[in-house]
Coordinates of C-alpha atoms and ligand atoms in Angstrom, one line a residue:
M1 CA 127.9 117.2 97.0
S2 CA 126.1 120.5 97.7
T3 CA 128.0 123.5 99.0
Q4 CA 124.9 124.9 100.8
H5 CA 126.0 125.5 104.4
N6 CA 122.7 125.7 106.3
I7 CA 121.6 122.1 105.6
D8 CA 122.1 118.9 107.6
V9 CA 122.0 116.7 104.5
D10 CA 121.4 117.2 100.8
V11 CA 118.4 114.9 100.6
V12 CA 115.8 113.6 102.9
V13 CA 114.2 110.3 101.6
V14 CA 111.0 109.2 103.2
G15 CA 110.4 105.5 103.2
A16 CA 112.6 102.4 103.0
G17 CA 110.5 100.3 100.6
F18 CA 111.8 99.5 97.1
A19 CA 111.6 103.1 96.0
G20 CA 113.5 104.5 99.0
I21 CA 116.2 101.7 98.8
Y22 CA 117.0 102.4 95.2
A23 CA 116.7 106.2 95.3
T24 CA 119.1 106.3 98.3
H25 CA 121.5 104.0 96.6
L26 CA 121.6 106.2 93.5
L27 CA 121.8 109.4 95.5
R28 CA 124.9 108.1 97.3
T29 CA 126.6 106.3 94.4
K30 CA 125.7 108.3 91.4
N31 CA 125.1 111.8 92.8
N32 CA 127.4 111.7 95.8
L33 CA 124.8 113.5 97.8
T34 CA 124.3 113.1 101.6
V35 CA 121.1 111.4 102.5
Q36 CA 119.0 111.0 105.6
G37 CA 116.3 108.4 105.2
F38 CA 113.3 108.0 107.6
E39 CA 111.2 104.9 107.9
K40 CA 108.3 104.4 110.2
G41 CA 108.8 100.6 110.4
S42 CA 111.6 98.9 112.1
G43 CA 113.0 97.5 108.8
V44 CA 113.1 97.9 105.1
G45 CA 110.4 96.5 102.7
G46 CA 107.6 99.1 102.7
T47 CA 104.3 97.4 101.6
W48 CA 105.9 94.0 102.3
F49 CA 107.0 95.0 105.7
W50 CA 103.4 95.9 106.8
N51 CA 101.1 93.6 104.8
R52 CA 101.9 90.4 106.6
Y53 CA 98.4 88.9 106.5
P54 CA 98.1 85.2 105.7
G55 CA 98.2 84.5 102.0
A56 CA 99.8 87.8 101.0
R57 CA 101.5 87.5 97.6
C58 CA 102.4 89.8 94.8
D59 CA 100.2 89.9 91.7
A60 CA 103.1 90.6 89.4
E61 CA 105.3 87.5 88.7
S62 CA 108.4 87.3 90.9
I63 CA 110.8 87.2 88.0
V64 CA 109.6 90.7 86.9
Y65 CA 108.7 92.1 90.3
S66 CA 112.3 92.6 91.3
Y67 CA 115.1 95.1 90.6
G68 CA 116.8 95.0 87.2
F69 CA 119.4 97.7 87.7
D70 CA 122.1 95.4 89.1
D71 CA 123.1 92.1 87.5
E72 CA 124.8 90.8 90.5
I73 CA 121.6 91.2 92.6
Q74 CA 119.5 89.4 90.0
Q75 CA 122.0 86.6 89.5
E76 CA 122.5 86.0 93.2
W77 CA 118.8 86.0 94.2
T78 CA 116.6 83.0 93.3
W79 CA 112.8 83.1 93.4
S80 CA 111.1 80.0 94.6
E81 CA 107.6 80.5 93.3
R82 CA 105.8 82.0 90.3
W83 CA 104.0 84.5 92.6
A84 CA 106.2 85.3 95.5
T85 CA 104.9 85.3 99.0
Q86 CA 105.1 88.3 101.3
P87 CA 107.9 86.7 103.5
E88 CA 110.0 85.9 100.4
I89 CA 109.6 89.5 99.0
L90 CA 110.5 90.9 102.4
E91 CA 113.5 88.7 102.5
Y92 CA 114.5 89.9 99.0
A93 CA 114.2 93.6 100.2
N94 CA 116.5 92.8 103.1
F95 CA 118.9 90.9 100.8
V96 CA 119.1 94.0 98.5
A97 CA 119.4 96.4 101.5
D98 CA 122.4 94.2 102.7
K99 CA 124.0 94.2 99.3
L100 CA 123.8 97.9 99.0
D101 CA 124.5 98.6 102.6
I102 CA 121.5 100.9 102.7
R103 CA 120.4 100.8 106.3
Q104 CA 123.2 103.1 107.4
Y105 CA 121.4 106.0 105.8
Y106 CA 118.0 105.4 107.5
R107 CA 116.5 106.1 110.9
F108 CA 114.0 103.3 111.4
N109 CA 111.0 103.4 113.8
T110 CA 110.9 107.1 112.9
E111 CA 107.7 108.6 111.6
V112 CA 107.8 111.9 109.7
A113 CA 105.4 114.4 111.4
S114 CA 105.8 117.3 109.0
I115 CA 107.9 118.6 106.1
T116 CA 108.1 122.4 105.7
W117 CA 109.6 124.6 103.0
D118 CA 111.6 127.6 104.1
E119 CA 111.5 130.4 101.5
E120 CA 114.4 132.3 103.1
T121 CA 116.9 129.5 103.0
A122 CA 115.3 127.5 100.2
T123 CA 115.4 124.4 102.3
W124 CA 113.1 121.8 103.6
T125 CA 112.8 121.0 107.4
T126 CA 111.6 117.5 108.2
T127 CA 110.3 117.1 111.7
T128 CA 110.0 113.6 113.0
A129 CA 107.5 112.3 115.6
D130 CA 110.3 112.4 118.3
G131 CA 110.6 116.2 117.6
A132 CA 114.0 116.0 115.9
T133 CA 114.4 118.2 112.8
T134 CA 116.5 117.7 109.6
V135 CA 117.2 120.5 107.2
S136 CA 117.8 119.4 103.6
K137 CA 117.9 120.9 100.1
Y138 CA 115.8 118.2 98.6
V139 CA 113.0 115.9 99.7
I140 CA 112.2 112.6 97.9
T141 CA 109.1 110.8 99.0
A142 CA 109.2 107.1 98.6
V143 CA 106.1 106.3 100.6
G144 CA 104.3 104.0 98.1
C145 CA 100.8 104.2 96.8
L146 CA 99.1 101.8 99.2
S147 CA 100.6 102.5 102.6
A148 CA 97.9 104.7 104.3
S149 CA 95.6 102.0 105.6
Q150 CA 91.9 102.9 105.9
V151 CA 89.6 101.7 108.6
P152 CA 86.0 102.9 108.1
N153 CA 84.6 104.9 110.9
F154 CA 82.2 102.2 112.2
P155 CA 80.2 103.3 115.3
G156 CA 81.0 101.1 118.3
L157 CA 84.4 99.8 117.0
A158 CA 86.2 101.0 120.1
D159 CA 83.9 98.9 122.3
Y160 CA 84.3 95.6 120.3
R161 CA 85.6 93.0 122.8
G162 CA 87.7 90.9 120.3
E163 CA 90.9 91.5 118.4
V164 CA 90.9 93.9 115.4
H165 CA 93.6 93.7 112.7
H166 CA 93.9 95.7 109.4
T167 CA 95.5 93.6 106.7
G168 CA 97.9 96.5 106.0
A169 CA 99.2 96.7 109.6
W170 CA 99.3 93.0 110.4
P171 CA 101.0 91.9 113.7
H172 CA 104.6 90.6 113.1
E173 CA 104.0 87.6 115.3
G174 CA 101.0 86.6 113.2
V175 CA 97.4 85.9 114.3
D176 CA 96.3 82.5 115.5
F177 CA 92.9 81.8 114.1
T178 CA 92.7 78.2 115.5
G179 CA 89.3 77.6 117.0
K180 CA 88.2 81.2 116.5
K181 CA 85.2 82.8 114.9
V182 CA 86.4 85.4 112.5
C183 CA 84.6 88.2 110.6
V184 CA 86.3 89.7 107.6
I185 CA 85.2 93.1 106.2
G186 CA 86.0 93.6 102.6
T187 CA 86.5 91.6 99.4
G188 CA 89.4 93.3 97.7
S189 CA 92.8 91.8 97.0
S190 CA 93.8 91.6 100.6
A191 CA 90.6 89.8 101.6
I192 CA 90.6 87.5 98.6
Q193 CA 94.1 86.4 99.4
S194 CA 93.6 86.0 103.2
I195 CA 90.1 84.5 103.4
P196 CA 91.1 81.0 102.0
K197 CA 94.0 80.9 104.5
I198 CA 92.0 82.0 107.5
A199 CA 89.2 79.6 106.6
E200 CA 91.7 76.7 106.7
Q201 CA 92.4 77.5 110.4
A202 CA 89.4 79.2 111.9
E203 CA 86.4 77.5 113.4
H204 CA 84.2 79.8 111.3
V205 CA 84.6 82.8 108.9
T206 CA 81.9 85.3 108.0
V207 CA 82.8 87.6 105.1
F208 CA 81.0 90.9 104.7
Q209 CA 80.9 91.9 101.1
R210 CA 79.8 95.3 99.8
T211 CA 80.8 94.9 96.2
A212 CA 81.4 91.5 94.6
T213 CA 84.9 91.4 93.0
F214 CA 86.3 89.9 89.9
T215 CA 89.3 87.6 90.7
V216 CA 91.3 85.3 88.5
P217 CA 93.3 82.2 89.6
A218 CA 97.0 82.6 90.2
R219 CA 97.9 79.0 89.3
N220 CA 100.9 79.4 91.5
R221 CA 103.7 76.8 91.2
P222 CA 107.3 76.4 92.3
L223 CA 110.0 77.8 90.0
G224 CA 112.5 75.0 89.4
V225 CA 116.3 75.3 89.3
D226 CA 116.4 74.9 85.6
E227 CA 113.7 77.4 84.9
M228 CA 115.4 80.0 87.2
A229 CA 118.7 79.4 85.4
L230 CA 117.0 80.2 82.1
V231 CA 115.4 83.3 83.5
K232 CA 118.8 84.4 85.0
A233 CA 120.5 84.0 81.6
A234 CA 117.7 86.0 80.0
Y235 CA 117.4 88.7 82.6
P236 CA 119.1 91.5 80.7
A237 CA 116.7 91.0 77.7
L238 CA 113.6 90.5 80.0
R239 CA 114.3 93.7 81.8
E240 CA 114.7 95.7 78.6
H241 CA 111.6 94.2 77.2
A242 CA 109.5 95.0 80.4
K243 CA 110.4 98.7 79.9
T244 CA 108.8 98.7 76.5
T245 CA 105.4 97.3 77.7
V246 CA 102.3 99.1 78.9
A247 CA 102.5 97.7 82.4
G248 CA 106.2 96.9 82.8
V249 CA 105.5 93.2 82.9
I250 CA 106.1 90.4 80.4
V251 CA 102.7 89.1 79.3
K252 CA 101.3 87.6 76.2
Q253 CA 100.1 90.5 74.0
P254 CA 96.4 91.0 73.0
I255 CA 95.4 89.0 70.0
G256 CA 93.0 91.6 68.6
S257 CA 89.6 93.3 69.3
A258 CA 87.1 91.1 71.3
L259 CA 84.4 92.6 69.1
E260 CA 86.1 91.7 65.8
L261 CA 87.4 88.2 66.5
D262 CA 85.0 85.3 66.1
D263 CA 83.4 83.8 69.2
A264 CA 85.4 80.6 69.0
T265 CA 88.7 82.4 68.9
V266 CA 87.6 84.7 71.8
R267 CA 86.6 81.7 73.9
A268 CA 89.8 79.8 73.1
E269 CA 91.9 82.7 74.1
L270 CA 90.1 83.3 77.4
D271 CA 90.2 79.6 78.2
A272 CA 94.0 79.5 77.5
R273 CA 94.7 82.5 79.6
W274 CA 92.4 81.4 82.5
A275 CA 94.2 78.1 82.5
S276 CA 97.7 79.7 82.5
G277 CA 96.7 81.8 85.5
G278 CA 97.3 85.4 86.6
P279 CA 95.8 88.6 85.2
S280 CA 96.6 88.0 81.6
V281 CA 92.8 87.5 80.8
M282 CA 92.6 91.3 81.1
N283 CA 95.1 91.6 78.4
A284 CA 93.6 89.2 75.9
F285 CA 92.0 91.8 73.7
T286 CA 92.8 95.3 72.7
D287 CA 89.5 96.8 73.7
T288 CA 88.7 95.2 77.1
M289 CA 89.4 98.4 79.0
T290 CA 88.0 100.9 76.4
D291 CA 84.8 99.4 75.2
M292 CA 81.9 98.3 77.4
E293 CA 80.7 95.6 75.0
A294 CA 84.2 94.1 74.7
N295 CA 84.6 94.4 78.4
Q296 CA 81.5 92.4 79.1
I297 CA 82.8 89.5 77.0
T298 CA 85.6 89.0 79.5
A299 CA 83.4 89.9 82.5
E300 CA 80.8 87.3 81.5
Y301 CA 83.5 84.7 81.0
V302 CA 84.7 85.2 84.6
R303 CA 81.1 85.2 85.9
E304 CA 80.6 81.8 84.3
Q305 CA 83.7 80.5 86.1
I306 CA 82.2 81.7 89.4
R307 CA 78.9 80.0 88.8
A308 CA 80.7 76.8 87.8
T309 CA 82.9 76.8 91.0
V310 CA 80.6 77.9 93.8
K311 CA 78.1 75.1 94.6
D312 CA 75.4 77.1 96.4
P313 CA 73.5 79.1 93.7
A314 CA 72.5 81.9 96.2
T315 CA 76.2 82.4 97.3
A316 CA 77.3 82.2 93.7
A317 CA 74.8 84.9 92.7
L318 CA 76.1 87.1 95.5
L319 CA 79.7 86.6 94.5
T320 CA 79.0 87.4 90.9
P321 CA 80.1 91.0 90.1
D322 CA 77.7 93.2 88.3
A323 CA 78.4 96.7 89.6
Y324 CA 81.4 97.7 87.4
P325 CA 83.3 96.8 84.2
I326 CA 85.9 94.1 84.8
G327 CA 89.3 95.6 85.5
T328 CA 88.1 99.1 86.5
K329 CA 88.5 98.1 90.1
R330 CA 91.8 96.3 90.3
I331 CA 91.6 92.7 89.2
C332 CA 92.5 90.3 92.0
V333 CA 94.6 87.2 91.7
D334 CA 93.7 84.4 94.0
T335 CA 94.3 80.9 95.1
D336 CA 91.0 79.0 95.9
Y337 CA 89.0 82.1 96.6
Y338 CA 85.7 81.0 95.1
E339 CA 86.3 77.4 96.2
T340 CA 86.5 78.6 99.8
Y341 CA 82.7 79.4 99.8
N342 CA 82.1 75.7 99.3
R343 CA 83.4 75.1 102.8
D344 CA 80.9 74.5 105.7
N345 CA 82.7 77.0 107.9
V346 CA 82.5 80.0 105.6
A347 CA 79.5 82.3 105.2
L348 CA 79.0 85.3 103.0
V349 CA 76.9 88.3 104.2
S350 CA 76.1 91.0 101.6
V351 CA 76.2 94.5 103.0
R352 CA 75.3 96.1 99.7
E353 CA 71.6 96.7 100.5
H354 CA 72.1 96.8 104.3
P355 CA 75.4 98.3 105.2
I356 CA 77.2 97.5 108.4
E357 CA 75.3 99.5 111.0
R358 CA 77.8 99.4 113.7
I359 CA 80.3 97.1 115.4
G360 CA 78.6 95.7 118.5
S361 CA 80.6 94.3 121.4
R362 CA 80.5 90.9 119.8
G363 CA 80.8 91.8 116.1
P364 CA 79.4 93.6 113.1
V365 CA 75.7 94.4 113.1
V366 CA 73.9 94.1 109.8
D367 CA 70.2 94.4 109.3
G368 CA 69.7 94.2 113.1
V369 CA 71.8 91.0 113.4
E370 CA 75.0 91.0 115.4
H371 CA 77.6 88.6 113.9
D372 CA 79.5 87.1 116.8
C373 CA 83.3 86.8 116.3
D374 CA 86.6 86.7 118.3
I375 CA 88.7 88.3 115.6
L376 CA 87.7 91.1 113.2
V377 CA 89.8 91.4 110.1
M378 CA 89.6 94.8 108.4
A379 CA 90.5 94.2 104.7
T380 CA 89.1 97.6 104.0
G381 CA 91.9 99.0 101.9
F382 CA 93.9 102.2 101.7
D383 CA 93.7 105.9 101.2
A384 CA 95.6 105.3 97.9
I385 CA 98.3 107.3 96.1
T386 CA 97.6 110.7 97.7
G387 CA 96.9 109.5 101.2
P388 CA 100.5 108.5 102.1
L389 CA 101.8 111.9 100.9
L390 CA 99.1 113.9 102.7
R391 CA 99.9 112.1 105.9
L392 CA 103.4 113.6 105.8
N393 CA 101.9 117.1 106.5
I394 CA 103.9 118.8 103.8
T395 CA 103.8 122.6 103.5
G396 CA 105.2 124.3 100.4
R397 CA 105.8 127.9 99.3
E398 CA 103.8 130.7 101.0
G399 CA 102.8 128.3 103.8
L400 CA 100.5 126.3 101.5
P401 CA 99.7 122.9 102.9
L402 CA 99.7 120.0 100.3
S403 CA 96.2 119.2 101.6
E404 CA 95.0 122.6 100.3
A405 CA 96.9 122.4 97.1
W406 CA 95.3 119.0 96.5
A407 CA 91.8 119.9 97.8
E408 CA 90.4 119.0 94.3
G409 CA 92.6 115.9 93.9
G410 CA 96.3 115.1 93.7
K411 CA 97.8 117.5 91.1
S412 CA 101.3 117.0 89.9
Y413 CA 103.5 117.3 86.9
L414 CA 104.4 113.8 85.6
G415 CA 103.5 112.5 89.1
L416 CA 107.0 113.6 90.0
S417 CA 106.8 117.3 91.1
V418 CA 104.1 119.6 92.6
A419 CA 103.9 123.3 91.7
G420 CA 104.6 125.3 94.8
F421 CA 106.7 122.5 96.3
P422 CA 110.2 123.1 95.0
N423 CA 113.0 120.5 95.2
M424 CA 110.5 117.8 96.2
F425 CA 110.1 114.7 94.1
T426 CA 107.4 112.1 94.6
I427 CA 108.3 108.6 93.5
T428 CA 105.2 107.1 91.9
G429 CA 103.1 110.1 92.7
P430 CA 99.6 110.9 91.4
G431 CA 99.6 111.3 87.6
S432 CA 102.3 108.7 87.1
P433 CA 101.5 105.1 85.9
S434 CA 102.4 103.6 89.4
V435 CA 99.7 101.1 90.4
L436 CA 98.7 100.4 86.8
T437 CA 102.2 99.0 86.3
N438 CA 104.8 96.7 87.8
M439 CA 105.7 99.0 90.7
I440 CA 109.4 98.1 90.7
V441 CA 109.9 98.9 87.1
S442 CA 108.1 102.3 87.6
I443 CA 110.1 102.9 90.8
E444 CA 113.4 102.3 89.0
Q445 CA 112.4 104.7 86.2
H446 CA 111.4 107.4 88.7
A447 CA 114.5 107.0 90.9
E448 CA 116.7 107.2 87.8
W449 CA 114.9 110.2 86.3
I450 CA 115.0 112.1 89.6
T451 CA 118.7 111.4 90.3
D452 CA 119.7 112.2 86.7
A453 CA 117.8 115.5 87.1
L454 CA 119.6 116.3 90.3
L455 CA 122.9 115.5 88.7
A456 CA 122.3 117.8 85.8
L457 CA 121.0 120.6 88.0
E458 CA 123.8 120.4 90.5
E459 CA 126.3 120.5 87.7
Q460 CA 124.7 123.7 86.3
G461 CA 124.5 125.4 89.7
I462 CA 120.7 125.3 89.7
D463 CA 119.3 125.5 93.3
T464 CA 115.7 124.9 92.8
I465 CA 113.5 122.9 90.5
E466 CA 109.8 123.0 90.6
A467 CA 106.9 122.2 88.3
T468 CA 105.3 125.3 86.8
P469 CA 101.6 125.7 87.4
E470 CA 101.0 125.7 83.6
A471 CA 102.9 122.4 83.1
Q472 CA 101.0 120.8 86.0
E473 CA 97.6 121.9 84.7
G474 CA 98.6 120.6 81.3
W475 CA 99.6 117.2 82.7
V476 CA 96.6 116.9 85.0
S477 CA 94.3 117.6 82.0
Y478 CA 96.2 115.0 79.9
V479 CA 96.0 112.4 82.6
N480 CA 92.2 113.0 82.8
E481 CA 91.8 112.9 79.1
V482 CA 93.6 109.5 78.9
A483 CA 91.5 108.1 81.7
N484 CA 88.4 109.2 80.0
T485 CA 89.3 107.2 76.9
T486 CA 89.1 104.1 79.2
L487 CA 86.3 102.5 81.3
Y488 CA 88.2 103.2 84.6
P489 CA 86.1 106.2 85.7
Q490 CA 83.0 104.1 85.5
A491 CA 83.8 102.2 88.8
A492 CA 83.6 103.4 92.3
S493 CA 87.2 102.5 93.1
W494 CA 90.3 103.5 95.1
Y495 CA 91.9 104.5 91.8
M496 CA 89.2 107.2 91.7
G497 CA 89.4 108.0 95.5
D498 CA 85.8 106.7 96.0
N499 CA 86.7 104.6 99.0
I500 CA 87.6 107.7 101.1
P501 CA 84.7 109.8 102.3
G502 CA 85.1 113.4 101.1
K503 CA 88.1 112.6 98.8
A504 CA 88.0 114.3 95.4
R505 CA 86.8 112.0 92.6
V506 CA 89.7 112.0 90.2
F507 CA 91.4 109.1 88.4
M508 CA 94.8 109.2 90.0
P509 CA 97.2 107.1 87.9
Y510 CA 98.3 107.8 84.3
A511 CA 96.6 105.2 82.1
G512 CA 98.6 105.8 78.9
G513 CA 101.1 103.1 79.6
A514 CA 104.5 102.9 81.4
H515 CA 106.4 102.8 78.0
T516 CA 104.7 106.0 76.7
Y517 CA 105.2 107.7 80.1
R518 CA 108.9 106.7 80.1
S519 CA 109.5 108.4 76.7
I520 CA 107.6 111.5 77.8
C521 CA 109.8 111.8 80.9
E522 CA 112.9 111.3 78.7
D523 CA 111.7 113.9 76.3
V524 CA 111.1 116.4 79.2
A525 CA 114.6 115.9 80.5
G526 CA 116.1 116.1 77.0
A527 CA 114.3 119.4 76.5
G528 CA 116.1 121.0 79.5
Y529 CA 113.4 119.9 81.9
R530 CA 110.6 121.4 80.0
G531 CA 107.7 122.5 82.3
F532 CA 110.0 122.9 85.3
A533 CA 111.1 126.3 86.7
L534 CA 114.8 126.1 87.4
S535 CA 116.4 128.8 89.4
S536 CA 119.6 129.8 91.2
R537 CA 119.3 131.7 94.5
D538 CA 121.5 134.5 93.2
R539 CA 119.5 134.9 90.0
A540 CA 116.0 135.0 88.6
P541 CA 114.5 131.8 87.4
K542 CA 116.7 130.5 84.5
V543 CA 114.1 128.5 82.6
R544 CA 110.4 128.9 82.7
V545 CA 109.0 127.1 79.7
P546 CA 105.4 126.0 79.8
V547 CA 104.6 122.4 78.9
A548 CA 104.2 121.8 75.2
Ligands
N01_1 O1 91.7 97.1 99.5 P1 90.5 97.4 98.5 P2 92.7 95.9 99.5 N1 81.7 98.4 104.6 O2 90.2 98.8 98.6 C1 85.5 97.0 101.4 C2 96.9 96.1 96.4 N2 97.1 94.8 96.8 O3 93.6 96.0 100.6 O4 84.5 97.5 97.0 C3 81.9 97.3 103.8 O5 90.7 96.8 97.2 C4 85.5 97.5 100.0 O6 84.2 97.4 99.5 P3 83.8 98.3 98.1 C5 96.1 96.0 95.1 O7 96.5 97.0 94.2 C6 97.8 93.9 96.0 O8 92.1 94.6 99.3 O9 84.4 99.6 98.3 N3 82.9 97.1 103.1 C7 86.4 96.4 99.4 O10 85.8 95.2 99.2 C8 94.7 96.2 95.7 O11 93.8 96.7 94.7 C9 97.9 92.6 96.4 O12 82.3 98.3 98.0 C10 83.8 98.0 103.0 C11 87.4 96.3 100.5 O13 86.8 96.8 101.7 C12 95.0 97.3 96.7 O14 96.2 96.8 97.3 C13 97.3 92.2 97.6 C14 83.7 99.2 103.7 C15 88.7 97.1 100.3 O15 89.3 96.6 99.1 C16 94.0 97.4 97.8 O16 93.5 96.1 98.2 C17 96.7 93.0 98.4 C18 82.6 99.4 104.5 N4 82.4 100.5 105.2 C19 96.5 94.3 98.0 N5 84.8 100.0 103.5 C20 98.6 91.8 95.5 O17 99.7 92.1 95.0 C21 85.6 99.3 102.6 N6 85.0 98.1 102.3 C22 97.9 90.5 95.1

């Protein structure tokens, strides 16, 4: 434990999702540091606490989208379906929080208003919305990548007479769509999961689509007792294997280049993966995400499935994506999405040529037509990756707000540390693999790396650790370089910040693979935290080595 006297706690942790739960657990049990956690919600679970819309499920399979650090936890918990529902994942988060007795370290229903560095005392002051302050030596943000929900600034929205719900802030009591006319804005993952469920209940659903989306069938199924027993026996090996993969998941490996394999082999592979369900079609070939011609082979395959499923040719044409390479906007995983457009009570309105002009008192207005509805569902996404961090109003050295430091995009060293923001760590921050991977695997790696670093620094009497500007620039350039070897930058996506007016256009995650990233992080730590400035308050900086 720290001997610093002017602090309330050693570490402030923001967020009680999977990242906050595990980081807090390690800080208490491994580092023996005092922790104050803050969580805006009334309970743990993060994304799974807020995204309670109908049909919400994870697009990573349950057996891998779960913690691997504790064998007791993985042996006691049993998943019931291949793709877990939001309620089941939330139950799991609560189960883990109980096992680790983690809630005692958190203040729930407590929003962080600002976090400010004090140069004199080398401490952070966290101010919460209720005006209380907490002084700490370290701050760890565990705010997730998709927690800052985004509602477009539609004129007239305030005067709409019906209910409005964003998928990312769904009412806990649920929404009863029975006998209601519903308008859904957006066709990303949240919309694609919720529309089929809403359509089953509502009198009528109108979907407003700006960009047609590629989605693949989940082919969900129950996990039987025998299957789960096999998984439990294999967990240690599965977890180790997941760490060696690009995305931290266990998927069938690519069979080769789509351009070099013969057509029959390509077709058979896509058929097999489509039939088995989930996003593995994206992983069928080595060049899907790097070569436009190869990409179009998989894209065209999915387009064919859409045309074969949707009965009305005009609707099928509208639903067929043509605006971006497949996978460069996050691939969606659905249950009966395209089939839903065969229902009589579902209509699709393209807002590509004619954007939503305003929200009238009765509903969205497009091309002069007001679409009457009782409930308006905003499936309009998030200010991703940097948004949740910027909303914390963080101010670093010399009074520099994070918003200014990031005016040209989220700059960070390893996605873990920002130059000018000492003793602050960002779990799954910009420049780390985060959303391109299984988030829980990436969260575990970050929480373990950060707490190992704190252990090493505390033992050596180091007071502050901070990315050097040179290391940060080097990492940002490398992240961009890697992104530019892929097709990702070719889409207008939330990965690129395109969905937020005025946001810098930068590919935010590291696309080099979770396995590569892990070894880079290990290498940095092994080299005495290369690229970080480490200093003691009574001495000049001890180490200041630019990134190699
Ligand atoms: O958000 P999105 P999401 N007028 O940004 C449209 C994760 N997630 O909440 O594409 C009209 O993908 C926008 O249109 P366009 C997952 O990582 C995971 O669905 O920008 N339309 C788009 O269609 C996912 O990628 C799971 O042209 C407007 C939609 O709103 C991420 O969260 C489930 C508009 C937003 O789609 C975000 O998904 C759910 C406007 N003014 C979410 N503004 C699973 O694990 C926006 N749109 C399965």
